[in-house]
């Protein structure tokens, strides 16, 4: 909140909009809780494994539009 990172805080990942008309978005530069926003159809895949998590957001054309870490699909599980 107020641009402060809290270790026990909550990270909100987009709500997706696959199958519906994209809504208007709030301006990122004046909305403190937004880092990125687009008015497009997309879905977000969140993966949780043991003590790690990642997400990838994909638009209706199959393009990756956001992810964490930067390349979650390239992360390989350690043996």
mmCIF file with all atom_site columns, C-alpha atoms in Angstrom:
data_model
loop_
_atom_site.group_PDB
_atom_site.id
_atom_site.type_symbol
_atom_site.label_atom_id
_atom_site.label_alt_id
_atom_site.label_comp_id
_atom_site.label_asym_id
_atom_site.label_entity_id
_atom_site.label_seq_id
_atom_site.pdbx_PDB_ins_code
_atom_site.Cartn_x
_atom_site.Cartn_y
_atom_site.Cartn_z
_atom_site.occupancy
_atom_site.B_iso_or_equiv
_atom_site.pdbx_formal_charge
_atom_site.auth_seq_id
_atom_site.auth_comp_id
_atom_site.auth_asym_id
_atom_site.auth_atom_id
_atom_site.pdbx_PDB_model_num
ATOM 1  C CA . UNK A 1 1  ? 0.000   0.000   0.000   1.00 0.00 ? 1  UNK A CA 1
ATOM 2  C CA . UNK A 1 2  ? 1.206   3.516   -0.738  1.00 0.00 ? 2  UNK A CA 1
ATOM 3  C CA . UNK A 1 3  ? 4.035   2.022   -2.832  1.00 0.00 ? 3  UNK A CA 1
ATOM 4  C CA . UNK A 1 4  ? 5.513   0.255   0.211   1.00 0.00 ? 4  UNK A CA 1
ATOM 5  C CA . UNK A 1 5  ? 6.469   -3.416  0.010   1.00 0.00 ? 5  UNK A CA 1
ATOM 6  C CA . UNK A 1 6  ? 5.269   -5.512  2.936   1.00 0.00 ? 6  UNK A CA 1
ATOM 7  C CA . UNK A 1 7  ? 6.805   -8.981  3.233   1.00 0.00 ? 7  UNK A CA 1
ATOM 8  C CA . UNK A 1 8  ? 3.515   -10.425 4.512   1.00 0.00 ? 8  UNK A CA 1
ATOM 9  C CA . UNK A 1 9  ? 1.469   -8.518  1.912   1.00 0.00 ? 9  UNK A CA 1
ATOM 10 C CA . UNK A 1 10 ? -0.767  -9.855  -0.834  1.00 0.00 ? 10 UNK A CA 1
ATOM 11 C CA . UNK A 1 11 ? 0.070   -9.873  -4.522  1.00 0.00 ? 11 UNK A CA 1
ATOM 12 C CA . UNK A 1 12 ? -2.977  -9.425  -6.752  1.00 0.00 ? 12 UNK A CA 1
ATOM 13 C CA . UNK A 1 13 ? -2.693  -10.925 -10.217 1.00 0.00 ? 13 UNK A CA 1
ATOM 14 C CA . UNK A 1 14 ? -5.103  -9.776  -12.960 1.00 0.00 ? 14 UNK A CA 1
ATOM 15 C CA . UNK A 1 15 ? -8.563  -11.165 -13.254 1.00 0.00 ? 15 UNK A CA 1
ATOM 16 C CA . UNK A 1 16 ? -8.424  -12.185 -16.889 1.00 0.00 ? 16 UNK A CA 1
ATOM 17 C CA . UNK A 1 17 ? -11.107 -11.475 -19.453 1.00 0.00 ? 17 UNK A CA 1
ATOM 18 C CA . UNK A 1 18 ? -11.294 -14.500 -21.706 1.00 0.00 ? 18 UNK A CA 1
ATOM 19 C CA . UNK A 1 19 ? -14.724 -14.800 -23.312 1.00 0.00 ? 19 UNK A CA 1
ATOM 20 C CA . UNK A 1 20 ? -16.049 -11.358 -22.349 1.00 0.00 ? 20 UNK A CA 1
ATOM 21 C CA . UNK A 1 21 ? -15.746 -7.829  -23.680 1.00 0.00 ? 21 UNK A CA 1
ATOM 22 C CA . UNK A 1 22 ? -12.619 -6.213  -22.188 1.00 0.00 ? 22 UNK A CA 1
ATOM 23 C CA . UNK A 1 23 ? -13.404 -3.434  -19.720 1.00 0.00 ? 23 UNK A CA 1
ATOM 24 C CA . UNK A 1 24 ? -11.895 0.034   -19.468 1.00 0.00 ? 24 UNK A CA 1
ATOM 25 C CA . UNK A 1 25 ? -8.737  0.095   -17.399 1.00 0.00 ? 25 UNK A CA 1
ATOM 26 C CA . UNK A 1 26 ? -7.459  2.509   -14.776 1.00 0.00 ? 26 UNK A CA 1
ATOM 27 C CA . UNK A 1 27 ? -4.406  4.574   -15.741 1.00 0.00 ? 27 UNK A CA 1
ATOM 28 C CA . UNK A 1 28 ? -1.330  2.746   -14.417 1.00 0.00 ? 28 UNK A CA 1
ATOM 29 C CA . UNK A 1 29 ? 0.570   5.925   -13.564 1.00 0.00 ? 29 UNK A CA 1
ATOM 30 C CA . UNK A 1 30 ? -2.187  7.167   -11.231 1.00 0.00 ? 30 UNK A CA 1
ATOM 31 C CA . UNK A 1 31 ? -3.340  3.835   -9.758  1.00 0.00 ? 31 UNK A CA 1
ATOM 32 C CA . UNK A 1 32 ? -0.901  2.836   -7.017  1.00 0.00 ? 32 UNK A CA 1
ATOM 33 C CA . UNK A 1 33 ? -1.648  -0.883  -7.083  1.00 0.00 ? 33 UNK A CA 1
ATOM 34 C CA . UNK A 1 34 ? -1.191  -1.360  -10.848 1.00 0.00 ? 34 UNK A CA 1
ATOM 35 C CA . UNK A 1 35 ? 2.087   -2.199  -12.522 1.00 0.00 ? 35 UNK A CA 1
ATOM 36 C CA . UNK A 1 36 ? 0.626   -3.097  -15.911 1.00 0.00 ? 36 UNK A CA 1
ATOM 37 C CA . UNK A 1 37 ? -2.882  -2.958  -17.417 1.00 0.00 ? 37 UNK A CA 1
ATOM 38 C CA . UNK A 1 38 ? -4.373  -3.683  -20.829 1.00 0.00 ? 38 UNK A CA 1
ATOM 39 C CA . UNK A 1 39 ? -7.933  -3.723  -22.154 1.00 0.00 ? 39 UNK A CA 1
ATOM 40 C CA . UNK A 1 40 ? -7.733  -7.077  -23.969 1.00 0.00 ? 40 UNK A CA 1
ATOM 41 C CA . UNK A 1 41 ? -9.087  -10.632 -23.750 1.00 0.00 ? 41 UNK A CA 1
ATOM 42 C CA . UNK A 1 42 ? -6.680  -12.824 -21.790 1.00 0.00 ? 42 UNK A CA 1
ATOM 43 C CA . UNK A 1 43 ? -6.347  -15.456 -19.095 1.00 0.00 ? 43 UNK A CA 1
ATOM 44 C CA . UNK A 1 44 ? -3.791  -15.978 -16.346 1.00 0.00 ? 44 UNK A CA 1
ATOM 45 C CA . UNK A 1 45 ? -2.311  -19.349 -15.424 1.00 0.00 ? 45 UNK A CA 1
ATOM 46 C CA . UNK A 1 46 ? -0.991  -19.482 -11.861 1.00 0.00 ? 46 UNK A CA 1
ATOM 47 C CA . UNK A 1 47 ? 1.247   -22.421 -10.948 1.00 0.00 ? 47 UNK A CA 1
ATOM 48 C CA . UNK A 1 48 ? 2.110   -23.268 -7.338  1.00 0.00 ? 48 UNK A CA 1
ATOM 49 C CA . UNK A 1 49 ? 4.711   -25.959 -6.617  1.00 0.00 ? 49 UNK A CA 1
ATOM 50 C CA . UNK A 1 50 ? 6.093   -26.643 -3.165  1.00 0.00 ? 50 UNK A CA 1
ATOM 51 C CA . UNK A 1 51 ? 7.537   -23.267 -2.098  1.00 0.00 ? 51 UNK A CA 1
ATOM 52 C CA . UNK A 1 52 ? 7.572   -21.649 -5.564  1.00 0.00 ? 52 UNK A CA 1
ATOM 53 C CA . UNK A 1 53 ? 4.943   -19.971 -7.702  1.00 0.00 ? 53 UNK A CA 1
ATOM 54 C CA . UNK A 1 54 ? 4.773   -18.423 -11.143 1.00 0.00 ? 54 UNK A CA 1
ATOM 55 C CA . UNK A 1 55 ? 2.183   -16.993 -13.476 1.00 0.00 ? 55 UNK A CA 1
ATOM 56 C CA . UNK A 1 56 ? 1.813   -16.331 -17.147 1.00 0.00 ? 56 UNK A CA 1
ATOM 57 C CA . UNK A 1 57 ? -0.924  -14.211 -18.772 1.00 0.00 ? 57 UNK A CA 1
ATOM 58 C CA . UNK A 1 58 ? -1.817  -15.071 -22.352 1.00 0.00 ? 58 UNK A CA 1
ATOM 59 C CA . UNK A 1 59 ? -3.961  -13.060 -24.777 1.00 0.00 ? 59 UNK A CA 1
ATOM 60 C CA . UNK A 1 60 ? -6.578  -14.505 -27.142 1.00 0.00 ? 60 UNK A CA 1
ATOM 61 C CA . UNK A 1 61 ? -3.953  -14.843 -29.892 1.00 0.00 ? 61 UNK A CA 1
ATOM 62 C CA . UNK A 1 62 ? -1.646  -16.947 -27.700 1.00 0.00 ? 62 UNK A CA 1
ATOM 63 C CA . UNK A 1 63 ? 0.858   -14.168 -26.964 1.00 0.00 ? 63 UNK A CA 1
ATOM 64 C CA . UNK A 1 64 ? 2.422   -13.955 -23.496 1.00 0.00 ? 64 UNK A CA 1
ATOM 65 C CA . UNK A 1 65 ? 1.517   -10.478 -22.241 1.00 0.00 ? 65 UNK A CA 1
ATOM 66 C CA . UNK A 1 66 ? 2.875   -10.720 -18.688 1.00 0.00 ? 66 UNK A CA 1
ATOM 67 C CA . UNK A 1 67 ? 4.670   -13.207 -16.465 1.00 0.00 ? 67 UNK A CA 1
ATOM 68 C CA . UNK A 1 68 ? 6.515   -13.750 -13.205 1.00 0.00 ? 68 UNK A CA 1
ATOM 69 C CA . UNK A 1 69 ? 9.293   -14.570 -13.113 1.00 0.00 ? 69 UNK A CA 1
ATOM 70 C CA . UNK A 1 70 ? 10.139  -13.048 -16.485 1.00 0.00 ? 70 UNK A CA 1
ATOM 71 C CA . UNK A 1 71 ? 10.232  -16.485 -18.161 1.00 0.00 ? 71 UNK A CA 1
ATOM 72 C CA . UNK A 1 72 ? 8.251   -18.903 -15.965 1.00 0.00 ? 72 UNK A CA 1
ATOM 73 C CA . UNK A 1 73 ? 7.863   -21.409 -18.797 1.00 0.00 ? 73 UNK A CA 1
ATOM 74 C CA . UNK A 1 74 ? 11.662  -21.687 -19.042 1.00 0.00 ? 74 UNK A CA 1
ATOM 75 C CA . UNK A 1 75 ? 12.136  -22.513 -15.335 1.00 0.00 ? 75 UNK A CA 1
ATOM 76 C CA . UNK A 1 76 ? 13.114  -26.154 -14.952 1.00 0.00 ? 76 UNK A CA 1
ATOM 77 C CA . UNK A 1 77 ? 12.441  -28.210 -11.853 1.00 0.00 ? 77 UNK A CA 1
ATOM 78 C CA . UNK A 1 78 ? 15.587  -29.229 -10.039 1.00 0.00 ? 78 UNK A CA 1
ATOM 79 C CA . UNK A 1 79 ? 16.294  -32.951 -9.604  1.00 0.00 ? 79 UNK A CA 1
#
